[in-house]
GROMACS .gro file of C-alpha atoms in nm:
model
  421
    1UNK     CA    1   0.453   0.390   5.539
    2UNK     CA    2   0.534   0.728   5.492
    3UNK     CA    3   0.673   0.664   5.120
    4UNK     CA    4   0.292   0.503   5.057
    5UNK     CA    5   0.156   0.885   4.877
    6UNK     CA    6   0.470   0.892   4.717
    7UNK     CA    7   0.461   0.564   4.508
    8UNK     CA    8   0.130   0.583   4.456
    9UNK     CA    9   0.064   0.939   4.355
   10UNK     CA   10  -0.173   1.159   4.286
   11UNK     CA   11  -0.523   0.974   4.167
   12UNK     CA   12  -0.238   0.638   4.157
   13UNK     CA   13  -0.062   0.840   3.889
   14UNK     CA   14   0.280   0.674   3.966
   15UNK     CA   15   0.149   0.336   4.070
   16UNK     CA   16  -0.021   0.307   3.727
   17UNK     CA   17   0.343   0.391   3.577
   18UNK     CA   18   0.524   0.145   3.760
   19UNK     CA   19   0.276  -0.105   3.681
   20UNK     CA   20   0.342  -0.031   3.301
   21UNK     CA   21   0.661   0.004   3.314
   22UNK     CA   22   0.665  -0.385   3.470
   23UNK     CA   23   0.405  -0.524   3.252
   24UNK     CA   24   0.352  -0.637   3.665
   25UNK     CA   25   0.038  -0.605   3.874
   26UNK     CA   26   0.066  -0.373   4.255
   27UNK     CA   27  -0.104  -0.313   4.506
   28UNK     CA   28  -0.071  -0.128   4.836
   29UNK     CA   29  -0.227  -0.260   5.157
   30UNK     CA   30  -0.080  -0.088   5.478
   31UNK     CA   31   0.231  -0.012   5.499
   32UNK     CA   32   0.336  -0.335   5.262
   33UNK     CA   33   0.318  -0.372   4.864
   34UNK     CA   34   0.171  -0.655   4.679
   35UNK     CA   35   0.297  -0.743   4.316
   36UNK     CA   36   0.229  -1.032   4.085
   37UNK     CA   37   0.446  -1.097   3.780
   38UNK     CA   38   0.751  -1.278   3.661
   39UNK     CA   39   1.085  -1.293   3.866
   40UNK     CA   40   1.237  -1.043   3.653
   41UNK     CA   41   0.932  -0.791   3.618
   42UNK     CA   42   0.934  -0.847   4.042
   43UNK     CA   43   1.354  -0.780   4.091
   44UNK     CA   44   1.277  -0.437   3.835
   45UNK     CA   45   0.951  -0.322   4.036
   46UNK     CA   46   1.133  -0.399   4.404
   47UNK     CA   47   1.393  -0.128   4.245
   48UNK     CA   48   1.169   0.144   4.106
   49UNK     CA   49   1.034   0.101   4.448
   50UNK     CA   50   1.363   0.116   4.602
   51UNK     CA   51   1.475   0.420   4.373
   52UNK     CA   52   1.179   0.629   4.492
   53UNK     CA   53   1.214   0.566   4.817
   54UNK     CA   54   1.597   0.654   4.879
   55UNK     CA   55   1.570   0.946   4.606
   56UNK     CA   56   1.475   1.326   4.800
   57UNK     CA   57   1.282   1.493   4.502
   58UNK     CA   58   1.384   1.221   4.273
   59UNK     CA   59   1.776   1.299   4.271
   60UNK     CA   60   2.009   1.013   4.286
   61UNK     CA   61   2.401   1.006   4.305
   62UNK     CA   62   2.408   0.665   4.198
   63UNK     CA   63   2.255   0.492   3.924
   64UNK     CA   64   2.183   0.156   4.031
   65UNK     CA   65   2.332  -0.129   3.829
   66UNK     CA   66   1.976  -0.259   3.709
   67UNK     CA   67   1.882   0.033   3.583
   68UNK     CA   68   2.196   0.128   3.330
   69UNK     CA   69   2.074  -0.118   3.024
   70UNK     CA   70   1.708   0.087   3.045
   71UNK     CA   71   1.851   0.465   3.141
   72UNK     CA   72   1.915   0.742   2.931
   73UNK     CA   73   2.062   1.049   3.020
   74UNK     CA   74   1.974   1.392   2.903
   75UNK     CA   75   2.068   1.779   3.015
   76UNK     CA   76   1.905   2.085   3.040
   77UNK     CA   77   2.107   2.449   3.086
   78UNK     CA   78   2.008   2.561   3.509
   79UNK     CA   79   1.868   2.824   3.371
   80UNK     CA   80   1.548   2.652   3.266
   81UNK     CA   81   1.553   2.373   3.539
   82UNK     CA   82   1.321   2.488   3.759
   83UNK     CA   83   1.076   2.537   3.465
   84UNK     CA   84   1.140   2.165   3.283
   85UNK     CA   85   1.072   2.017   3.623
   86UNK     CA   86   0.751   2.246   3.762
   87UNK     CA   87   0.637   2.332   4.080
   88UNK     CA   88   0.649   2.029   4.273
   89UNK     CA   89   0.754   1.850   4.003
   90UNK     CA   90   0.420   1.877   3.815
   91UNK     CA   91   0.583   1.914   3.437
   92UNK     CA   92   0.793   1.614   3.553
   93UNK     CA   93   0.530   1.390   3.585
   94UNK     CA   94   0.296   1.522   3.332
   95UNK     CA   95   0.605   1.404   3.117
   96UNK     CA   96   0.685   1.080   3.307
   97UNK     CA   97   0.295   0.985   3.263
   98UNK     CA   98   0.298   1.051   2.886
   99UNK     CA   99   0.664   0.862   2.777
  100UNK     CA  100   0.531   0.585   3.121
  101UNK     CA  101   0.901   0.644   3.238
  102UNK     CA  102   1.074   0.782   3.581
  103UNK     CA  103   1.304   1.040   3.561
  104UNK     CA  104   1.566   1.117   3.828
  105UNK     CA  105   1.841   1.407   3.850
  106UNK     CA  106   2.199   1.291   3.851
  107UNK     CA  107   2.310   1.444   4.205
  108UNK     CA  108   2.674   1.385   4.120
  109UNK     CA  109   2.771   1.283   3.820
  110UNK     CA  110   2.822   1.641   3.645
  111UNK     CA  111   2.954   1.826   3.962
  112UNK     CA  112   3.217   2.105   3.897
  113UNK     CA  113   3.476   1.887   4.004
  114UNK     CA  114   3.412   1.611   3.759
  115UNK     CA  115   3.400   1.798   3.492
  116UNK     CA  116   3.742   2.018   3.575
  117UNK     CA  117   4.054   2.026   3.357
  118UNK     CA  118   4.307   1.752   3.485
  119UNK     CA  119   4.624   1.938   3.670
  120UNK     CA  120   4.860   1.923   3.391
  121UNK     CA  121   5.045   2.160   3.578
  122UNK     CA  122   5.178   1.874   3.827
  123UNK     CA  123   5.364   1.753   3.505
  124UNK     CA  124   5.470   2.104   3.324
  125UNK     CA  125   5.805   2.144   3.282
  126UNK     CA  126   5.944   2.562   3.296
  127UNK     CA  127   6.224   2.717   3.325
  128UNK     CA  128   6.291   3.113   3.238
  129UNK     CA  129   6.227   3.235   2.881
  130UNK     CA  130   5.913   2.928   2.872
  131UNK     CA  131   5.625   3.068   2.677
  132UNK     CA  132   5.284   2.962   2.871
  133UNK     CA  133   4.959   3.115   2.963
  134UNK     CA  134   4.828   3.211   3.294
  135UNK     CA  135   4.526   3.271   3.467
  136UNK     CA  136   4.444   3.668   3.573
  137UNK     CA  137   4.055   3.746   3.688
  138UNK     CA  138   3.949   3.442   3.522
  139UNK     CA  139   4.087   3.477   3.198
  140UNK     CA  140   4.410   3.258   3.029
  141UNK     CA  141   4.667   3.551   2.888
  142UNK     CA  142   4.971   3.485   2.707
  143UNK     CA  143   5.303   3.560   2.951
  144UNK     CA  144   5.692   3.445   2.926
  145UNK     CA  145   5.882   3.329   3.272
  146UNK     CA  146   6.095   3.576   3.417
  147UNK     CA  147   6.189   3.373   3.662
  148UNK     CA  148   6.082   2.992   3.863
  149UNK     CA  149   6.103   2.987   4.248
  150UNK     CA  150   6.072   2.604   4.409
  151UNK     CA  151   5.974   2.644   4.793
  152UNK     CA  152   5.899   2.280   4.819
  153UNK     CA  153   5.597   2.080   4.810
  154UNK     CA  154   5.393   2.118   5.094
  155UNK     CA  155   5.256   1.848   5.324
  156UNK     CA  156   4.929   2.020   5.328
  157UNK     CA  157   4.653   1.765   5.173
  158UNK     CA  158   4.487   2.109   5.113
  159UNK     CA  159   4.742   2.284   4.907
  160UNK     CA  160   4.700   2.280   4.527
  161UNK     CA  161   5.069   2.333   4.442
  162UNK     CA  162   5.368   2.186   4.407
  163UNK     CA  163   5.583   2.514   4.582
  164UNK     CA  164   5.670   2.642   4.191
  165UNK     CA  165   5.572   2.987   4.176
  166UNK     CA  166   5.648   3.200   3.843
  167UNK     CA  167   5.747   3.549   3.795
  168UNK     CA  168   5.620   3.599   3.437
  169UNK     CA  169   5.592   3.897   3.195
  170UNK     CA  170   5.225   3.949   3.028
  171UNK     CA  171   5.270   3.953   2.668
  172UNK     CA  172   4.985   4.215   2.607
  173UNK     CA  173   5.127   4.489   2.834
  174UNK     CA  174   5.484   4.328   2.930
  175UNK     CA  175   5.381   4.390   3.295
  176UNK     CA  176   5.501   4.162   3.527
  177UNK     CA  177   5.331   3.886   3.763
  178UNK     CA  178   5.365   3.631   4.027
  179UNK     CA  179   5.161   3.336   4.015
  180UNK     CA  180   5.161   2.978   4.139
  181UNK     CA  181   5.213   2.715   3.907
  182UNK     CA  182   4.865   2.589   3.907
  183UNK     CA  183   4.758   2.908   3.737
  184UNK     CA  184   4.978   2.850   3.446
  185UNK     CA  185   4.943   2.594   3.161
  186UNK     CA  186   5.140   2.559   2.855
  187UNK     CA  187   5.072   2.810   2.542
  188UNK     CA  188   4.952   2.607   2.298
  189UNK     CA  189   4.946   2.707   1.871
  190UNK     CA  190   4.741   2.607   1.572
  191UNK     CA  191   4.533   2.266   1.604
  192UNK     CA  192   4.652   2.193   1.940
  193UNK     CA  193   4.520   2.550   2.091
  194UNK     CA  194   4.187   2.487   1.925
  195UNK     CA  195   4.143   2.141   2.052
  196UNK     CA  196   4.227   2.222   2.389
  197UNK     CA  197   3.953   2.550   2.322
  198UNK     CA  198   3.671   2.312   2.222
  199UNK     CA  199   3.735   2.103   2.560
  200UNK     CA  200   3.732   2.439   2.758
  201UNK     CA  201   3.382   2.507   2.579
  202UNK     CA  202   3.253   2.199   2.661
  203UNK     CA  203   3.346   2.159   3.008
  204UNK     CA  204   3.180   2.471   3.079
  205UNK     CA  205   2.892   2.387   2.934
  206UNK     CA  206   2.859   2.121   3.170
  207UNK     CA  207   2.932   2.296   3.458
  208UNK     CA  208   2.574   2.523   3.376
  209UNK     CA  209   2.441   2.125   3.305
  210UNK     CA  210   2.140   1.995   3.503
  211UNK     CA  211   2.169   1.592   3.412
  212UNK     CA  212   1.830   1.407   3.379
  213UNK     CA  213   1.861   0.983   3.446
  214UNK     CA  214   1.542   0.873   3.232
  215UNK     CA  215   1.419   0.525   3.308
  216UNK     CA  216   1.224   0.333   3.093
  217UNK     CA  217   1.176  -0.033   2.907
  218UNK     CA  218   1.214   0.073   2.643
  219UNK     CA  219   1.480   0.281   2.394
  220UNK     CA  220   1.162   0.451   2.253
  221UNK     CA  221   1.016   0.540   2.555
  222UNK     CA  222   1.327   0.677   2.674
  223UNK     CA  223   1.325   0.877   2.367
  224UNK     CA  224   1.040   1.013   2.344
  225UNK     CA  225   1.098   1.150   2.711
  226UNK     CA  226   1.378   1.282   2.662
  227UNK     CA  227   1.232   1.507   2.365
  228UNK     CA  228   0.895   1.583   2.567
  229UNK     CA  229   1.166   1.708   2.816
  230UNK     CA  230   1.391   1.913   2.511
  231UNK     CA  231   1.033   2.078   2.433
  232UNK     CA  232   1.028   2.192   2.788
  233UNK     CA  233   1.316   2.363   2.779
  234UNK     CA  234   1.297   2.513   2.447
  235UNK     CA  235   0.950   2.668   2.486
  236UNK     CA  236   1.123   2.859   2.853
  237UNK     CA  237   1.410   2.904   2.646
  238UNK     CA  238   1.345   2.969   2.296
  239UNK     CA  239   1.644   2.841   2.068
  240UNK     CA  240   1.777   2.595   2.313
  241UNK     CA  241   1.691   2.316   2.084
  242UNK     CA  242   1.619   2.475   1.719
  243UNK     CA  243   1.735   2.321   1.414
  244UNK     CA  244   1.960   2.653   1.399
  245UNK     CA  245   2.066   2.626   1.692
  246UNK     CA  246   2.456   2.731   1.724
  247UNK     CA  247   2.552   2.534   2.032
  248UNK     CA  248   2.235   2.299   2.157
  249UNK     CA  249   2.365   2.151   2.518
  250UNK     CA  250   2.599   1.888   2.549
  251UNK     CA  251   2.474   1.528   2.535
  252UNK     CA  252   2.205   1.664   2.348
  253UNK     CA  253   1.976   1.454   2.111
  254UNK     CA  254   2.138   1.348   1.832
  255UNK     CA  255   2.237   1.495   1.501
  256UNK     CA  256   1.939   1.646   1.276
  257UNK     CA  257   1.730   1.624   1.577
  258UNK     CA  258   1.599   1.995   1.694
  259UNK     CA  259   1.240   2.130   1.832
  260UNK     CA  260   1.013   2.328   1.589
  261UNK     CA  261   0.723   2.527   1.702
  262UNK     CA  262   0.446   2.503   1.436
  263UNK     CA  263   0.106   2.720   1.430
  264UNK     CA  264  -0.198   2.581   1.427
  265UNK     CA  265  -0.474   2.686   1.163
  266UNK     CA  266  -0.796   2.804   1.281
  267UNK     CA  267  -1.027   2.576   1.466
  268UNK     CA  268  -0.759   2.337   1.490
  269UNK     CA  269  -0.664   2.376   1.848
  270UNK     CA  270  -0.999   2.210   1.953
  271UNK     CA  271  -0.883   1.949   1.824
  272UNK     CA  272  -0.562   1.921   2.027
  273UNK     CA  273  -0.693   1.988   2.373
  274UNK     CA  274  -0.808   1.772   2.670
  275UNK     CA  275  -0.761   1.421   2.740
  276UNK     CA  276  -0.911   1.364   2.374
  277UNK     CA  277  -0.597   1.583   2.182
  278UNK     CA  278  -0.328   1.471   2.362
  279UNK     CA  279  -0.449   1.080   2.247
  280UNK     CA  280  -0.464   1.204   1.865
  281UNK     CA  281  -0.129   1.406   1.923
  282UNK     CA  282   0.067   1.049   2.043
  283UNK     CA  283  -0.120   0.876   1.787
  284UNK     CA  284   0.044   1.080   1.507
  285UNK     CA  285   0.356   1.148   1.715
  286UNK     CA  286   0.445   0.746   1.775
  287UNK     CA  287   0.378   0.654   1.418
  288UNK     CA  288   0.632   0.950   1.260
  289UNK     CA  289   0.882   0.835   1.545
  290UNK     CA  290   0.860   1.194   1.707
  291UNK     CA  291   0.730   1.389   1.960
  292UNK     CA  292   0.420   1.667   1.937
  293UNK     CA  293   0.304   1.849   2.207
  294UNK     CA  294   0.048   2.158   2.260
  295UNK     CA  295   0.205   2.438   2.426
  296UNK     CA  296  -0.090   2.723   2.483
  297UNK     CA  297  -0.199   2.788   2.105
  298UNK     CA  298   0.102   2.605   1.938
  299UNK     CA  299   0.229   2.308   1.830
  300UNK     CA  300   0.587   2.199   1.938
  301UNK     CA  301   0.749   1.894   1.724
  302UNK     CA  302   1.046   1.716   1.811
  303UNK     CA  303   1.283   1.467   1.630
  304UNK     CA  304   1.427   1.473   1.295
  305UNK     CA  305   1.338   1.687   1.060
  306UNK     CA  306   1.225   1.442   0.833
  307UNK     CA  307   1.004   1.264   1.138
  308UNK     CA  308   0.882   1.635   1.228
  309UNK     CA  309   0.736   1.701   0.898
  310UNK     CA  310   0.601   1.292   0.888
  311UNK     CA  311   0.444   1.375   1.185
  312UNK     CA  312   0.257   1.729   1.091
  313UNK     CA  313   0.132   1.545   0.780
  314UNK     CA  314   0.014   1.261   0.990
  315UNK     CA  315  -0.155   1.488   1.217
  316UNK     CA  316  -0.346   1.717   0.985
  317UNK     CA  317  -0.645   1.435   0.928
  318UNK     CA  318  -0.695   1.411   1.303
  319UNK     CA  319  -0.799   1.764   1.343
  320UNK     CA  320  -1.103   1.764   1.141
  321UNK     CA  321  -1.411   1.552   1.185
  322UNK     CA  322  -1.434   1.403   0.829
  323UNK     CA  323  -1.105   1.446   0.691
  324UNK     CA  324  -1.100   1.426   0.331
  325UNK     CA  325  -0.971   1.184   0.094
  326UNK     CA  326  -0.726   1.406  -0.057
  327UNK     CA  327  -0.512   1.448   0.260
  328UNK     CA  328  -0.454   1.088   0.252
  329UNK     CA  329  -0.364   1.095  -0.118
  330UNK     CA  330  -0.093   1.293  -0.033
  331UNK     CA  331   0.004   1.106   0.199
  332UNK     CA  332   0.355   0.873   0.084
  333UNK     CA  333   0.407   0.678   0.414
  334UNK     CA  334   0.061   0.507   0.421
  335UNK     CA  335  -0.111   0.210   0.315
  336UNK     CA  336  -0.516   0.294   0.179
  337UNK     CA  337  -0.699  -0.009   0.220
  338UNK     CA  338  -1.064  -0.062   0.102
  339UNK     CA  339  -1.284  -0.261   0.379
  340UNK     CA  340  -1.654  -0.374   0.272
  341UNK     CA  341  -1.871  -0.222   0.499
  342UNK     CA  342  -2.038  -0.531   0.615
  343UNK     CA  343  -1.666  -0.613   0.783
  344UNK     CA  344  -1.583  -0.315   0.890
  345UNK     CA  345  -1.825  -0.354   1.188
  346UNK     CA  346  -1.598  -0.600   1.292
  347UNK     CA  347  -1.311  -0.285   1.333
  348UNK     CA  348  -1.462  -0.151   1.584
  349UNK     CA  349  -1.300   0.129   1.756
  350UNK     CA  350  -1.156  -0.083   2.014
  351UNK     CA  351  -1.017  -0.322   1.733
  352UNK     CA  352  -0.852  -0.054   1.558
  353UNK     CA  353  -0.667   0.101   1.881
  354UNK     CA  354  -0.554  -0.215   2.008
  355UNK     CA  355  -0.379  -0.278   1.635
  356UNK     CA  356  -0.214   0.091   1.651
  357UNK     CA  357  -0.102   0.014   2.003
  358UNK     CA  358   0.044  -0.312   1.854
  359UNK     CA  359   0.237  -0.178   1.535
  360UNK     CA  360   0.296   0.215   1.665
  361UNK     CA  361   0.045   0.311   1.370
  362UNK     CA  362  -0.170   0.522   1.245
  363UNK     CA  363  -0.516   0.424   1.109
  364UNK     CA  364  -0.784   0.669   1.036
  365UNK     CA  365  -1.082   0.624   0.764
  366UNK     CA  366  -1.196   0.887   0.513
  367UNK     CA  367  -1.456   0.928   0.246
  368UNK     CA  368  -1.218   0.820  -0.041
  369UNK     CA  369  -1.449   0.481  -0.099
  370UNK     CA  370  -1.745   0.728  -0.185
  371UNK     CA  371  -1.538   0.916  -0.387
  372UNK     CA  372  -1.438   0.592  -0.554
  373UNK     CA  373  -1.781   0.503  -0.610
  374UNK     CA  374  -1.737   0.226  -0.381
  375UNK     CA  375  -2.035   0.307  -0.167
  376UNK     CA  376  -2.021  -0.029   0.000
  377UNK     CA  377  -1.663   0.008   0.173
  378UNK     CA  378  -1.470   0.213   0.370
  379UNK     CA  379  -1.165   0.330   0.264
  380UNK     CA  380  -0.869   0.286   0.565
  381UNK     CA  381  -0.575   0.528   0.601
  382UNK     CA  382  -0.286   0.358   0.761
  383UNK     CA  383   0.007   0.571   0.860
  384UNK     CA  384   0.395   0.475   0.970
  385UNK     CA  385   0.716   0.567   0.876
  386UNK     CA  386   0.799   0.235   0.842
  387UNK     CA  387   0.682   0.036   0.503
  388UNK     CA  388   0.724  -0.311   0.654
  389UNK     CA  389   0.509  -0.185   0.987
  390UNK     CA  390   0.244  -0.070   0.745
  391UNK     CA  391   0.214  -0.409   0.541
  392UNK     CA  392   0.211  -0.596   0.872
  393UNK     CA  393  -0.044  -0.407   1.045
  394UNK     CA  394  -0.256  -0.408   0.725
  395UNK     CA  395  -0.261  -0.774   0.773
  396UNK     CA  396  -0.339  -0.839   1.086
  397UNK     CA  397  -0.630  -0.577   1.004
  398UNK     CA  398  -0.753  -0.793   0.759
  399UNK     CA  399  -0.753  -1.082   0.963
  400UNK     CA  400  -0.927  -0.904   1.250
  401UNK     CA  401  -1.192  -0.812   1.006
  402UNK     CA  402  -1.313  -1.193   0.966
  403UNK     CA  403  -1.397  -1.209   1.372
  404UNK     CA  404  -1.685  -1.016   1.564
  405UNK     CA  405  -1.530  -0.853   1.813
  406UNK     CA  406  -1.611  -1.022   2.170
  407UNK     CA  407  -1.850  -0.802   2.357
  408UNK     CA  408  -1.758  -0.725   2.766
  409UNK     CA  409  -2.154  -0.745   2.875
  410UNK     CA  410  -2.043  -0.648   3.234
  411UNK     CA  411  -1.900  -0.289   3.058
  412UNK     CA  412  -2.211  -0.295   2.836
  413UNK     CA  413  -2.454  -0.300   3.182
  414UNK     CA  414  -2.213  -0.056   3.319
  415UNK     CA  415  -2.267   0.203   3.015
  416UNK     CA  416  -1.888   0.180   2.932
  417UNK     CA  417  -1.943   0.003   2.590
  418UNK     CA  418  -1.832   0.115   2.316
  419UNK     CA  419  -1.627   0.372   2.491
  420UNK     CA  420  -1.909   0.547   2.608
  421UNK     CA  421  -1.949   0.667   2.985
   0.00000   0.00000   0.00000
């Protein structure tokens, strides 16, 4: 029982998530849950459930078998941890709500000790005049053995040597040193020393890793969280994840893929705020194939640059109340479709958001029929980056605008209707 706030969250936040994430109905009564769906959408609830229950703070060391065909994992620097995840884990779940996905922190996985060099020293082979490199204050410095002492391996489980210790002669100062043999490595030239450099680089960078487990149905879902969580960290870190960016973190998000922060022109910001923006900013965003958020009195895009422009342009008509028929002009990935006004009563707006929900569209209407001199129709933007998406949703538009819509008296009497209320 005391897991029940937990899974269901605050105002049901997380229960509502589940439930999406399942296509499955629950319920809570007591201390027990209720579900209804398929065997499959059951088994994948029972371990969200699980997950959330054995998880402190949502870290896991394990990532359970179920879950590794619908996971994704993503890292942020330590640095901006704290400020990706919120105060009790507020950002976290303002993210999880928006991508309807459960994110986790890999307890394990990227520890110091799994991302260490292997001892190659076990295997190196030295002898006096060897040329190798050895470890002073933290730093590898070029030296040449004086000298190799063998006092045995030890029997200690705890000892990290062999018994080889080295009397060498720094190459920088021709001082002399004693070290053990696990502070020495072989001195490496040309390719080899810059491969074995790039590893170094990248192991570090992993040690100063936080690892995200993102867990969703779906690859885009998972995607689109794990760039709501790259925005995160780029607006406390500014850089992190820009298109310049010389070294984004490992495991990042894919090649051409970077944050951009955008301005917004004046009044636009209205238009972006509230329950209300945030809708128009995933309508845009899912239809590009990005990611747009509002970050104070910015906009912060990320994906490909080709799907962060895509997604600006596809924006710029929602932040207006009439938008004009030249924005759609100019707009390549769309489909403008003419609808006599007689049928377009039958696109309601109910009709119209449960065909963008269907095809990850875009559909907006302007005033380029009256500019046509087509006073009788309505002319129908529809946005995706996708031309077969477009053609298909255009269809099944034009076959939704031959029905009347069925009208829900009981949301009618309850002054929902129409979205109203």
């Amino acid at each position: 029982g005391k897991y029940i706030p937990k899974l269901v969250g605050k105002g049901g936040s997380c229960r509502k998530r589940l439930v999406a994430m399942t296509s499955s109905a629950l319920e809570f009564v007591g201390k027990k849950a209720y579900m209804v769906g398929t065997v499959e959408q059951r088994a994948l609830l029972v371990a969200l459930l699980k997950a959330l229950q054995a998880s402190d703070d949502n870290y896991m060391k394990v990532i359970p078998d179920l879950f590794l065909q619908m996971s994704l994992q993503t890292g942020v620097h330590k640095d901006s941890f704290k400020t990706v995840v919120g105060d009790r884990r507020d950002n976290m779940k303002r993210i999880e709500d928006e991508s309807i996905a459960l994110v986790f922190v890999l307890d394990s996985g990227l520890s110091e000790a799994s991302v260490s060099a292997p001892k190659a020293w076990k295997k190196m082979a030295v002898k006096e005049g060897s040329l190798v490199e050895v470890k002073i204050k933290g730093d590898w410095k070029a030296a040449t053995v004086v000298s190799v002492t063998d006092w045995g391996d030890s029997d200690d489980e705890e000892d990290e040597t062999d018994g080889r210790v080295l009397k060498v002669k720094m190459a920088d100062d021709e001082t002399e040193a004693t070290v053990p043999i696990k502070s020495a490595r072989e001195k490496l030239e040309g390719e080899a020393a810059e491969q074995r450099k790039t590893e170094e680089d990248e192991v570090a960078k992993l040690k100063d890793l936080k690892t995200f487990v993102i867990v969703a149905p779906s690859e885009e879902a998972r995607r689109a969280c794990a760039l709501r969580i790259a925005i995160s960290a780029e607006v406390d870190k500014p850089g992190t994840y820009a298109k310049d960016a010389s070294s984004p973190p490992p495991g990042s998000l894919g090649e051409g893929v970077a944050v951009e922060k955008r301005a917004l022109g004046e009044g636009e910001d209205w238009y972006c705020k509230d329950e209300a923006g945030t809708a128009r900013l995933v309508r845009a965003a899912r239809a590009a194939g990005c990611v747009i958020q509002l970050v104070e009195e910015s906009l912060y895009y990320a994906g490909t640059e080709a799907a962060r422009t895509m997604g600006a342009a596809f924006l710029k008509p929602l932040l207006s109340d009439s938008p004009g028929a030249m924005l759609g002009d100019e707009l390549a990935e769309s489909i403008k479709y003419f609808v006599s006004n007689d049928k377009k009563a039958n696109l309601t707006d109910e009709v119209v958001a449960k065909v963008e929900s269907e095809f990850g569209v875009l559909i907006y209407s302007d005033d380029g029929a009256s500019i046509s001199g087509m006073e009788d129709s309505t002319r129908m933007v529809l946005c995706h980056r996708d031309e077969a998406v477009r053609e298909k949703a255009v269809a099944r538009l034009k076959e939704l605008q031959e029905i009347a819509p069925v009208v829900d008296w009981e949301d009618y009497s309850s002054g929902t209707w129409g979205g109203g209320g």
